[in-house]
JSON list of C-alpha atoms in Angstrom, two decimals:
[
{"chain": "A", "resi": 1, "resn": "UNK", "atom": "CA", "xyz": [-68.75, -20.68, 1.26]},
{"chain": "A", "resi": 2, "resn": "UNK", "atom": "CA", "xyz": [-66.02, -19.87, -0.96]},
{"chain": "A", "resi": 3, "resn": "UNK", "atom": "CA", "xyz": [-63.55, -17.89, 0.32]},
{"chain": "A", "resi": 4, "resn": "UNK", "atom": "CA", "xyz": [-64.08, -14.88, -1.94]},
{"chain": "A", "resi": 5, "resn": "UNK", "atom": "CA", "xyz": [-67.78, -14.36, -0.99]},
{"chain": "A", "resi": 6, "resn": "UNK", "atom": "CA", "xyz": [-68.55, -12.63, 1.71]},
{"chain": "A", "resi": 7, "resn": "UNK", "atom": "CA", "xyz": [-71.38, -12.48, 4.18]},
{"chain": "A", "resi": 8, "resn": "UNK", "atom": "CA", "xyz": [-72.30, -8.71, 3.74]},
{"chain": "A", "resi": 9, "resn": "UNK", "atom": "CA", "xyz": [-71.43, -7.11, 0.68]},
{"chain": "A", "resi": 10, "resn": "UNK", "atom": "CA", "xyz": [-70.43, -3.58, 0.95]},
{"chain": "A", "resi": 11, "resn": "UNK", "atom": "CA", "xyz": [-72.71, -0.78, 0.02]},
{"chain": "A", "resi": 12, "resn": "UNK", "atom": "CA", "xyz": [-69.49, 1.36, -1.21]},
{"chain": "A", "resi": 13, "resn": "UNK", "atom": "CA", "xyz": [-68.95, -0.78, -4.12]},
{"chain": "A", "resi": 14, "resn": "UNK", "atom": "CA", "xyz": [-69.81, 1.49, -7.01]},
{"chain": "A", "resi": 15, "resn": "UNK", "atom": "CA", "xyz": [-68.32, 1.86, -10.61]},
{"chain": "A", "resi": 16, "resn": "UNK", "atom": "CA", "xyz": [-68.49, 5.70, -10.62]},
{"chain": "A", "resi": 17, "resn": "UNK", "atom": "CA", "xyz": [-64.99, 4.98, -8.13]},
{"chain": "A", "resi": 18, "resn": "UNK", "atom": "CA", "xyz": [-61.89, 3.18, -9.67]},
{"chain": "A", "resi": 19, "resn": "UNK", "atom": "CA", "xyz": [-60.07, 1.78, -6.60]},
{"chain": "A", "resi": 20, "resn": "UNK", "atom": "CA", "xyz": [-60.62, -1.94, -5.30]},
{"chain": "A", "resi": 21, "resn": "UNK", "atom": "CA", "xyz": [-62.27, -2.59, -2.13]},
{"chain": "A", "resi": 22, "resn": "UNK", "atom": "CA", "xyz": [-59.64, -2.23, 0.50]},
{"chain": "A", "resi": 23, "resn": "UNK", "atom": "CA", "xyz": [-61.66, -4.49, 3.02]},
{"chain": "A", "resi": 24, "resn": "UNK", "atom": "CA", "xyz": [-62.12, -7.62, 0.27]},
{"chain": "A", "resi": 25, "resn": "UNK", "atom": "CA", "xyz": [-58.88, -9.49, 1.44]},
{"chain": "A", "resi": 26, "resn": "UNK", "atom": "CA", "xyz": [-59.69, -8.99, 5.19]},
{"chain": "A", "resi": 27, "resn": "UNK", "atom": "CA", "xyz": [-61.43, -10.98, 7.60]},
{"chain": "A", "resi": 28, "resn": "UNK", "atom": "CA", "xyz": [-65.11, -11.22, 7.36]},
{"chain": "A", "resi": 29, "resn": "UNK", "atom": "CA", "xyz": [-66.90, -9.95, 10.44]},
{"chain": "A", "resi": 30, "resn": "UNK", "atom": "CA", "xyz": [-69.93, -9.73, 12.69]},
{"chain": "A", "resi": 31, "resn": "UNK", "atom": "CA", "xyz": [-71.01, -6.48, 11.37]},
{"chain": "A", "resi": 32, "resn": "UNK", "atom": "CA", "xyz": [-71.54, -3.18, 13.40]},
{"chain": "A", "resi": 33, "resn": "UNK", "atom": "CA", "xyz": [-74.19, -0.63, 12.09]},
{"chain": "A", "resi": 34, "resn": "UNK", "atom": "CA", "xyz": [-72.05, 2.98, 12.03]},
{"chain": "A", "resi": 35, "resn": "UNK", "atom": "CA", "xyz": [-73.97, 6.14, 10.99]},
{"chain": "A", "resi": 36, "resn": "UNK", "atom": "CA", "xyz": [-73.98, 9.55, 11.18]},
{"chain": "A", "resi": 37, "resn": "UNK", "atom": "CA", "xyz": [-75.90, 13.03, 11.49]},
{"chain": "A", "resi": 38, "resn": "UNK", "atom": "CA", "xyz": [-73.59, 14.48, 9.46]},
{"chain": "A", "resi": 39, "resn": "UNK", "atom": "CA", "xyz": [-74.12, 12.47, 6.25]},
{"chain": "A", "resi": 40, "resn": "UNK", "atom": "CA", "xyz": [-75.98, 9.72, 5.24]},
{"chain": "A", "resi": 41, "resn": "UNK", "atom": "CA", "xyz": [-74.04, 5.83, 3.82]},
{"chain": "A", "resi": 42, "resn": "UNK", "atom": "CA", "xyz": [-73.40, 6.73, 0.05]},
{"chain": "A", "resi": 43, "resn": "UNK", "atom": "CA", "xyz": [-74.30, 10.58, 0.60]},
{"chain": "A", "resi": 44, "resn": "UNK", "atom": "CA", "xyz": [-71.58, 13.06, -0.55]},
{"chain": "A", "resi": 45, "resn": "UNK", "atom": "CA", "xyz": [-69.35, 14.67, 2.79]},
{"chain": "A", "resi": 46, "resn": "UNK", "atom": "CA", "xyz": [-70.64, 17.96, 3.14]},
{"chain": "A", "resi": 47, "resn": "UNK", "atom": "CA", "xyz": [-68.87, 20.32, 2.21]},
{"chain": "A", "resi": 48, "resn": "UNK", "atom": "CA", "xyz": [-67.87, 22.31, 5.94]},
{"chain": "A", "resi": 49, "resn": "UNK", "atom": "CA", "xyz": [-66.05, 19.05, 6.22]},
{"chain": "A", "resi": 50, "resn": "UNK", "atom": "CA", "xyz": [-63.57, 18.86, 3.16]},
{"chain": "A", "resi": 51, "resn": "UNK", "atom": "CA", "xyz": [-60.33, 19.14, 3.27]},
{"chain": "A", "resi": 52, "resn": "UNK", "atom": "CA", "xyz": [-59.07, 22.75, 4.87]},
{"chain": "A", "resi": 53, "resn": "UNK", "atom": "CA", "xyz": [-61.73, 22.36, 6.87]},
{"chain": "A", "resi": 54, "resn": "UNK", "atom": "CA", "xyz": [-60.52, 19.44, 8.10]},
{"chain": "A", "resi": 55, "resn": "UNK", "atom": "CA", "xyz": [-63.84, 18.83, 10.69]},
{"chain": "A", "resi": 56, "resn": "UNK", "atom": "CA", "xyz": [-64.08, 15.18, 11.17]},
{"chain": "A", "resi": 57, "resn": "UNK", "atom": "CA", "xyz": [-67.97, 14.17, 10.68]},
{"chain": "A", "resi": 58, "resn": "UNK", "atom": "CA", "xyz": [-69.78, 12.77, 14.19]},
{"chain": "A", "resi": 59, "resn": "UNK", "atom": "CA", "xyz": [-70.08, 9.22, 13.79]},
{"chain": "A", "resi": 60, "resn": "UNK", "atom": "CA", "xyz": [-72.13, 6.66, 16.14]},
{"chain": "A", "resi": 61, "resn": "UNK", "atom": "CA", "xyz": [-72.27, 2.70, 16.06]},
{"chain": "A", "resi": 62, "resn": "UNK", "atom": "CA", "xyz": [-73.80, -0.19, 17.77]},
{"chain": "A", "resi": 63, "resn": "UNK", "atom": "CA", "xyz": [-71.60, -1.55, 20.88]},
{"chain": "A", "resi": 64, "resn": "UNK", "atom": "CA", "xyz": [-69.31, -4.44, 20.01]},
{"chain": "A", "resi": 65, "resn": "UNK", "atom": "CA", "xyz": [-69.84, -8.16, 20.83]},
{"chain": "A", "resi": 66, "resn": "UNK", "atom": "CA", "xyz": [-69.22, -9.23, 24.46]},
{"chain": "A", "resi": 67, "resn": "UNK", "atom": "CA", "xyz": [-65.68, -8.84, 25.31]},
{"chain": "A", "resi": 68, "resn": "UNK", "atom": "CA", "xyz": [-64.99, -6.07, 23.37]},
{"chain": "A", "resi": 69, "resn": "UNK", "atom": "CA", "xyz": [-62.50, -3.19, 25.10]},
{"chain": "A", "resi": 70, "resn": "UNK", "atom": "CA", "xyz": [-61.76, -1.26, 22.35]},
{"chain": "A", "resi": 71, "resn": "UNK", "atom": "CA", "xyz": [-62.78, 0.39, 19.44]},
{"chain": "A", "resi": 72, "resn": "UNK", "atom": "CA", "xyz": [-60.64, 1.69, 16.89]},
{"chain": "A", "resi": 73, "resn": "UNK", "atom": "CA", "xyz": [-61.60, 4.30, 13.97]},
{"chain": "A", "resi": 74, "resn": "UNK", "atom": "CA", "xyz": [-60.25, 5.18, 10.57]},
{"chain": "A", "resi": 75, "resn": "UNK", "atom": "CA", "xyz": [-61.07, 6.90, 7.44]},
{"chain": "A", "resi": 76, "resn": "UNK", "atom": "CA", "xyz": [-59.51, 5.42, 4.05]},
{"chain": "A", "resi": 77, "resn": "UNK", "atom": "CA", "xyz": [-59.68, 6.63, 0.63]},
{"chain": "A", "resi": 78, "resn": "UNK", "atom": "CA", "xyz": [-59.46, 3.75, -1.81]},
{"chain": "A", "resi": 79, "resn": "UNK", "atom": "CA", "xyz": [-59.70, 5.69, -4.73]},
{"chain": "A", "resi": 80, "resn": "UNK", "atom": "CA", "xyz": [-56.58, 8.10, -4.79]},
{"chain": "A", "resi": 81, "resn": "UNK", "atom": "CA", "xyz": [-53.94, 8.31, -7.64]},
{"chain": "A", "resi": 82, "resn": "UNK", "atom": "CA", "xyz": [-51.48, 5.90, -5.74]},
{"chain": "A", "resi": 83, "resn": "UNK", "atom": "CA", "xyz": [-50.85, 2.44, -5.52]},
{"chain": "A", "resi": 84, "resn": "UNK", "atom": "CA", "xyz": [-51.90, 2.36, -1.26]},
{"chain": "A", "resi": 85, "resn": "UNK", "atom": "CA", "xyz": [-54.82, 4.60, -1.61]},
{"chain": "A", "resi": 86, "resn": "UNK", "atom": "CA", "xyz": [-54.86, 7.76, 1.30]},
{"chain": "A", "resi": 87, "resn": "UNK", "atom": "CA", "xyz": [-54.96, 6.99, 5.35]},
{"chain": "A", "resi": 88, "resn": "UNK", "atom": "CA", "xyz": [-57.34, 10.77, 6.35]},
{"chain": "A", "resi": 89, "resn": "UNK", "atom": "CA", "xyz": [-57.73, 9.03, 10.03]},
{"chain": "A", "resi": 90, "resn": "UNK", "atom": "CA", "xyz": [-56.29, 6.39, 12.30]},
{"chain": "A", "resi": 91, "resn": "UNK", "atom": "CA", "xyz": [-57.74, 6.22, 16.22]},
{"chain": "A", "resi": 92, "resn": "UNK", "atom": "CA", "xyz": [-57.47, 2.99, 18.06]},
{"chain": "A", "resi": 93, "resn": "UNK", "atom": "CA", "xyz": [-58.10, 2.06, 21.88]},
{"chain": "A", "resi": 94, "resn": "UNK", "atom": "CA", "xyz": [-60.97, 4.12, 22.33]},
{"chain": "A", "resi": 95, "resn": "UNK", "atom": "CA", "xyz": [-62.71, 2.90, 25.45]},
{"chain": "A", "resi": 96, "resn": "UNK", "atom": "CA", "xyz": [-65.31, 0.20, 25.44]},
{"chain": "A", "resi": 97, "resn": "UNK", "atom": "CA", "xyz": [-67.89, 2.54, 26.70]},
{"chain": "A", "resi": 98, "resn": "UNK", "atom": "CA", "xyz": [-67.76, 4.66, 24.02]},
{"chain": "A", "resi": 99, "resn": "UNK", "atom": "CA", "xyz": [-69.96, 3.90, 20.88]},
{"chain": "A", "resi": 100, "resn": "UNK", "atom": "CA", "xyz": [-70.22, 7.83, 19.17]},
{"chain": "A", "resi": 101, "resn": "UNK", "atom": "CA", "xyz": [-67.55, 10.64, 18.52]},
{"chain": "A", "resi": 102, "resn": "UNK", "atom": "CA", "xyz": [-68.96, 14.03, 18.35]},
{"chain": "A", "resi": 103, "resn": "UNK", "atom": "CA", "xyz": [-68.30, 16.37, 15.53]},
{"chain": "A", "resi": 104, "resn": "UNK", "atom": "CA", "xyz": [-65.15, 17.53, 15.39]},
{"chain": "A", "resi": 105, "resn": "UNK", "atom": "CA", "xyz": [-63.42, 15.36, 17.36]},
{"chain": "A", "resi": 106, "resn": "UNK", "atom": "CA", "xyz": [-60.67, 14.32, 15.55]},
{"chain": "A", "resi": 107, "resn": "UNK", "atom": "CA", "xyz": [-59.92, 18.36, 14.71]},
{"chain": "A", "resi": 108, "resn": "UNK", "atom": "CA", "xyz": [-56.85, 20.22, 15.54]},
{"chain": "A", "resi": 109, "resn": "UNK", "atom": "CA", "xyz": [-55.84, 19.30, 19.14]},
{"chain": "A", "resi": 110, "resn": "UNK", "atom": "CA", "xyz": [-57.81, 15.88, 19.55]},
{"chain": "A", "resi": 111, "resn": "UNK", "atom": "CA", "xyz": [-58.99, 17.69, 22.66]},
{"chain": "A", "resi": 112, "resn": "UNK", "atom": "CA", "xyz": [-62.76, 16.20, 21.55]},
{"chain": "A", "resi": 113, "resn": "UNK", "atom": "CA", "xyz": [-61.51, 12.02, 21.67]},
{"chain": "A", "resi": 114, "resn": "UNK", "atom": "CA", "xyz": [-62.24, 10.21, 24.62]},
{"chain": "A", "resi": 115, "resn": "UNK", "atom": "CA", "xyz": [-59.78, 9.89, 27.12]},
{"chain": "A", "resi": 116, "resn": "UNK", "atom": "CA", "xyz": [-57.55, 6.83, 26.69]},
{"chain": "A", "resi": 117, "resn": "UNK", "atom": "CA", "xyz": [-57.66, 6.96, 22.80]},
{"chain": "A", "resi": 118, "resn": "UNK", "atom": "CA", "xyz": [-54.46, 7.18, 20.39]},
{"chain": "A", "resi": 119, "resn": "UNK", "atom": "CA", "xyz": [-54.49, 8.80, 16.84]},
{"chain": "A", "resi": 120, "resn": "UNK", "atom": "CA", "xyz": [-51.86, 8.00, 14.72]},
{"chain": "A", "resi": 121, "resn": "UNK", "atom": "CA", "xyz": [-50.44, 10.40, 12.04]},
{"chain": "A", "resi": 122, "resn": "UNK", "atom": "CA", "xyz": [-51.93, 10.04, 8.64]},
{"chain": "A", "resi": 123, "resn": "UNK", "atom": "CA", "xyz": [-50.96, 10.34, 4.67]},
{"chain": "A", "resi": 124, "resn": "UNK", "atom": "CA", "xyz": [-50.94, 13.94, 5.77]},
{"chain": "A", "resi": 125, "resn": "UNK", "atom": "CA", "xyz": [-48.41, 13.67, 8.30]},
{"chain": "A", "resi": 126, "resn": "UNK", "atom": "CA", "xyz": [-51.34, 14.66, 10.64]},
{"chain": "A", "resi": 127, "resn": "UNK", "atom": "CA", "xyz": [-52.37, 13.52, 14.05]},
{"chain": "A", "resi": 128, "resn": "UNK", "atom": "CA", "xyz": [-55.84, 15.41, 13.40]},
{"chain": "A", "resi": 129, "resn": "UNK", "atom": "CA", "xyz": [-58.40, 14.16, 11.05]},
{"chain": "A", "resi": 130, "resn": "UNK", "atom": "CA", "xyz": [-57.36, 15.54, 7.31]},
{"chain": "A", "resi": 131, "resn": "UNK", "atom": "CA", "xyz": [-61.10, 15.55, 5.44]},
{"chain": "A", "resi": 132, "resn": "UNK", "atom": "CA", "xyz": [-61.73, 14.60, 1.97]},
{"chain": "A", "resi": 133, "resn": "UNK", "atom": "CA", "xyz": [-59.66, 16.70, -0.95]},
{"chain": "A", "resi": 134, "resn": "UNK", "atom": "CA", "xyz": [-59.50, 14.81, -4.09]},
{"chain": "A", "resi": 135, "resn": "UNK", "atom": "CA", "xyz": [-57.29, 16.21, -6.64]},
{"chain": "A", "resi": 136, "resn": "UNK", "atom": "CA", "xyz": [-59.53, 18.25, -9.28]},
{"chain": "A", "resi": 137, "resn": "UNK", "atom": "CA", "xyz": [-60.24, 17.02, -12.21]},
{"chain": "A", "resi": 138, "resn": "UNK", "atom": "CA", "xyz": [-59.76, 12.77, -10.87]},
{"chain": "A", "resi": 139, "resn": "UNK", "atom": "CA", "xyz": [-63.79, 12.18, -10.50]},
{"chain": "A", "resi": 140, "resn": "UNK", "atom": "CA", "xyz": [-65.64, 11.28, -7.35]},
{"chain": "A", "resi": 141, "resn": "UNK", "atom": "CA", "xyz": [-63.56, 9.69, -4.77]},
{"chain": "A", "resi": 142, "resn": "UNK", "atom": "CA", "xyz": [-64.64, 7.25, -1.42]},
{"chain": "A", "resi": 143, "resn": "UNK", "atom": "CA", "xyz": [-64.44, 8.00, 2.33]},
{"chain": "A", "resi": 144, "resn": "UNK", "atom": "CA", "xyz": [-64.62, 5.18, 4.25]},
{"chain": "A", "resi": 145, "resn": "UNK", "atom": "CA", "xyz": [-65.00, 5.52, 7.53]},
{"chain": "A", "resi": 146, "resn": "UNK", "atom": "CA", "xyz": [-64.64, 2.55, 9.24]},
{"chain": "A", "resi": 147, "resn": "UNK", "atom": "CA", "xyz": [-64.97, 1.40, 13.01]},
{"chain": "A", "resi": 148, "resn": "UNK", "atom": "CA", "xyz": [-63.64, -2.18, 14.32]},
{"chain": "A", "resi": 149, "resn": "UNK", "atom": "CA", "xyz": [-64.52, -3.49, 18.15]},
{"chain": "A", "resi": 150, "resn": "UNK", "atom": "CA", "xyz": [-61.45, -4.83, 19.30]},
{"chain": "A", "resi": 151, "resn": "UNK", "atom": "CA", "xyz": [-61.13, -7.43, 21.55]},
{"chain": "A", "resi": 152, "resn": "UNK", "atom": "CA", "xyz": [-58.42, -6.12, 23.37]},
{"chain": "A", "resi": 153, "resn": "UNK", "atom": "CA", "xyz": [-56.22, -2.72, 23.92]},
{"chain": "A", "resi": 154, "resn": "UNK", "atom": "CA", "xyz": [-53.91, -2.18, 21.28]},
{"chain": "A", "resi": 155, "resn": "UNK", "atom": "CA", "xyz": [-50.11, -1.70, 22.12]},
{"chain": "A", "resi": 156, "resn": "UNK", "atom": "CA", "xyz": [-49.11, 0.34, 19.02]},
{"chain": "A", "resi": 157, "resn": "UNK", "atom": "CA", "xyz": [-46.82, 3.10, 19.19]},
{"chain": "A", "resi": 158, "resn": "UNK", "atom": "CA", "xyz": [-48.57, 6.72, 18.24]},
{"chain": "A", "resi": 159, "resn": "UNK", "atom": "CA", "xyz": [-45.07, 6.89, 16.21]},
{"chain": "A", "resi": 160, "resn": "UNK", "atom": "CA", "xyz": [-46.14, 4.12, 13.86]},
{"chain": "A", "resi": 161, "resn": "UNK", "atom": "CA", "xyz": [-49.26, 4.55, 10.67]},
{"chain": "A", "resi": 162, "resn": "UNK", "atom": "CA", "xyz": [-52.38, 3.52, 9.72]},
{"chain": "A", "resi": 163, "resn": "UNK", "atom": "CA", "xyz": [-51.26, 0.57, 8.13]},
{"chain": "A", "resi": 164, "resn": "UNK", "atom": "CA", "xyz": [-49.58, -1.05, 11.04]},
{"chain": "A", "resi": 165, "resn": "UNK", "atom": "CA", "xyz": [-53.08, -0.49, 12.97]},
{"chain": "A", "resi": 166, "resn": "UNK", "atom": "CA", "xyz": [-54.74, -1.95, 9.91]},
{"chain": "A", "resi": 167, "resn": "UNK", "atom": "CA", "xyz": [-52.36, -5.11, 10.22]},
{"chain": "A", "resi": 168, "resn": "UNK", "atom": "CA", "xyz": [-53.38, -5.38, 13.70]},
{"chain": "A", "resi": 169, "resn": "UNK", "atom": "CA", "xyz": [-56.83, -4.91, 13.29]},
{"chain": "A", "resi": 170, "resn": "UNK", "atom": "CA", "xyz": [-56.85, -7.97, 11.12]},
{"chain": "A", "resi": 171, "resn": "UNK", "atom": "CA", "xyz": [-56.71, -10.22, 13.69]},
{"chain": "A", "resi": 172, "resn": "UNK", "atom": "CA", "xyz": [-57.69, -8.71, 16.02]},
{"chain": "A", "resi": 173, "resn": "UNK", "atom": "CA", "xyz": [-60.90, -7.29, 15.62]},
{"chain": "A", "resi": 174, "resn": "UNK", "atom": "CA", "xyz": [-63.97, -8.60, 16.41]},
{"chain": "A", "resi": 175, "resn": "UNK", "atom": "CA", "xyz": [-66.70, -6.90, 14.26]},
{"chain": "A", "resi": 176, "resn": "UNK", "atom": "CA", "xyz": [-66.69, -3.97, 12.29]},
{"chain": "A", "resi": 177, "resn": "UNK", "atom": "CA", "xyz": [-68.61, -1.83, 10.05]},
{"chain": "A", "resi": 178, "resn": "UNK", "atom": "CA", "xyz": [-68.04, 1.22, 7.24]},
{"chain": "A", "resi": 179, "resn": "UNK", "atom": "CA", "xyz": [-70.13, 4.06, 6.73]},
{"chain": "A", "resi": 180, "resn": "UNK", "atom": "CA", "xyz": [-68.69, 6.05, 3.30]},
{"chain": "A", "resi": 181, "resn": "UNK", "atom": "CA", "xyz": [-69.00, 8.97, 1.98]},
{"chain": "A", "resi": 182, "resn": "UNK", "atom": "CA", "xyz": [-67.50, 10.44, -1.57]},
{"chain": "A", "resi": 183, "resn": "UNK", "atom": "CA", "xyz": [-66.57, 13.60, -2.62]},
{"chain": "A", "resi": 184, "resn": "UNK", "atom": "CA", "xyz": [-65.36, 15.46, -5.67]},
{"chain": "A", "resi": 185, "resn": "UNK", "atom": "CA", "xyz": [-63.30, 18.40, -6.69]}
]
């Protein structure tokens, strides 16, 4: 197979959105199904859950492949006026066990994340999960909310960002899938 085809093509590939697709130059994995009873793959975030509201939607996914220990979370937006699009969420070493996160768990305190689990600060500067706040007037923007198994616990510093996890996760994540989301202001 060439190397730029890829076994599952992304449902978030739309040209309503004008940023790339962040996960094209990564790794192609097993995929994990991820969804959610708060919205639906391609559904618009509701709107108790934008930005100011900052209430991070409950998410679930199918368990890793055999010897995964981790799973790590994150919410990107691809589509925001800057060159490195906009980290919203970055949790990593959440235990094997664990395949859902309730609603709300990445708000305020983290109080609602498993025990064991590290969140990293986002484009925010917050720990807490920042929900989607385009700037008015730029069109319909992506949330991609993406969850990796992880072979391994991550030693990563809660001091570093998003990216460094995403550097990590490269290689060393063993499946992952996306479940996005847009909104608009």
């Amino acid at each position: 197979m060439p190397s730029n085809e890829r076994l599952h093509q992304p449902t978030y590939i739309d040209d309503r959105f004008p940023g790339p697709d962040p996960y094209a130059p990564l790794a192609d994995l097993p995929q994990l199904t991820v969804t959610s009873e708060t919205f639906a793959d391609g559904d618009r975030i509701p709107e108790d859950q934008l930005g100011g509201n900052d209430i991070s939607p409950q998410l679930s996914w199918t368990p890793g492949p055999e010897g995964t220990e981790s799973y790590a979370v994150t919410c990107f937006d691809p589509d925001a006026p800057t060159a490195s699009g906009f980290w919203h969420w970055a949790v990593f070493n959440i235990p094997a066990d664990v395949t859902s996160l309730d609603l709300g768990a990445g708000s305020g305190d983290l109080s609602g994340l498993p025990d064991g689990a590290v969140a990293l600060r986002g484009d925010s500067r917050s720990y807490a999960y920042y929900g989607p706040q385009p700037p008015e007037g730029h069109g319909p923007h992506r949330y991609l909310f993406a969850v990796h198994a992880v072979g391994e616990k991550l030693e990563i510093g809660d001091r570093n960002t998003p990216t460094v996890l995403g550097f990590n996760l490269q290689f060393k994540a063993v499946a992952r899938g996306i479940l996005w989301g847009w909104a608009e202001n």
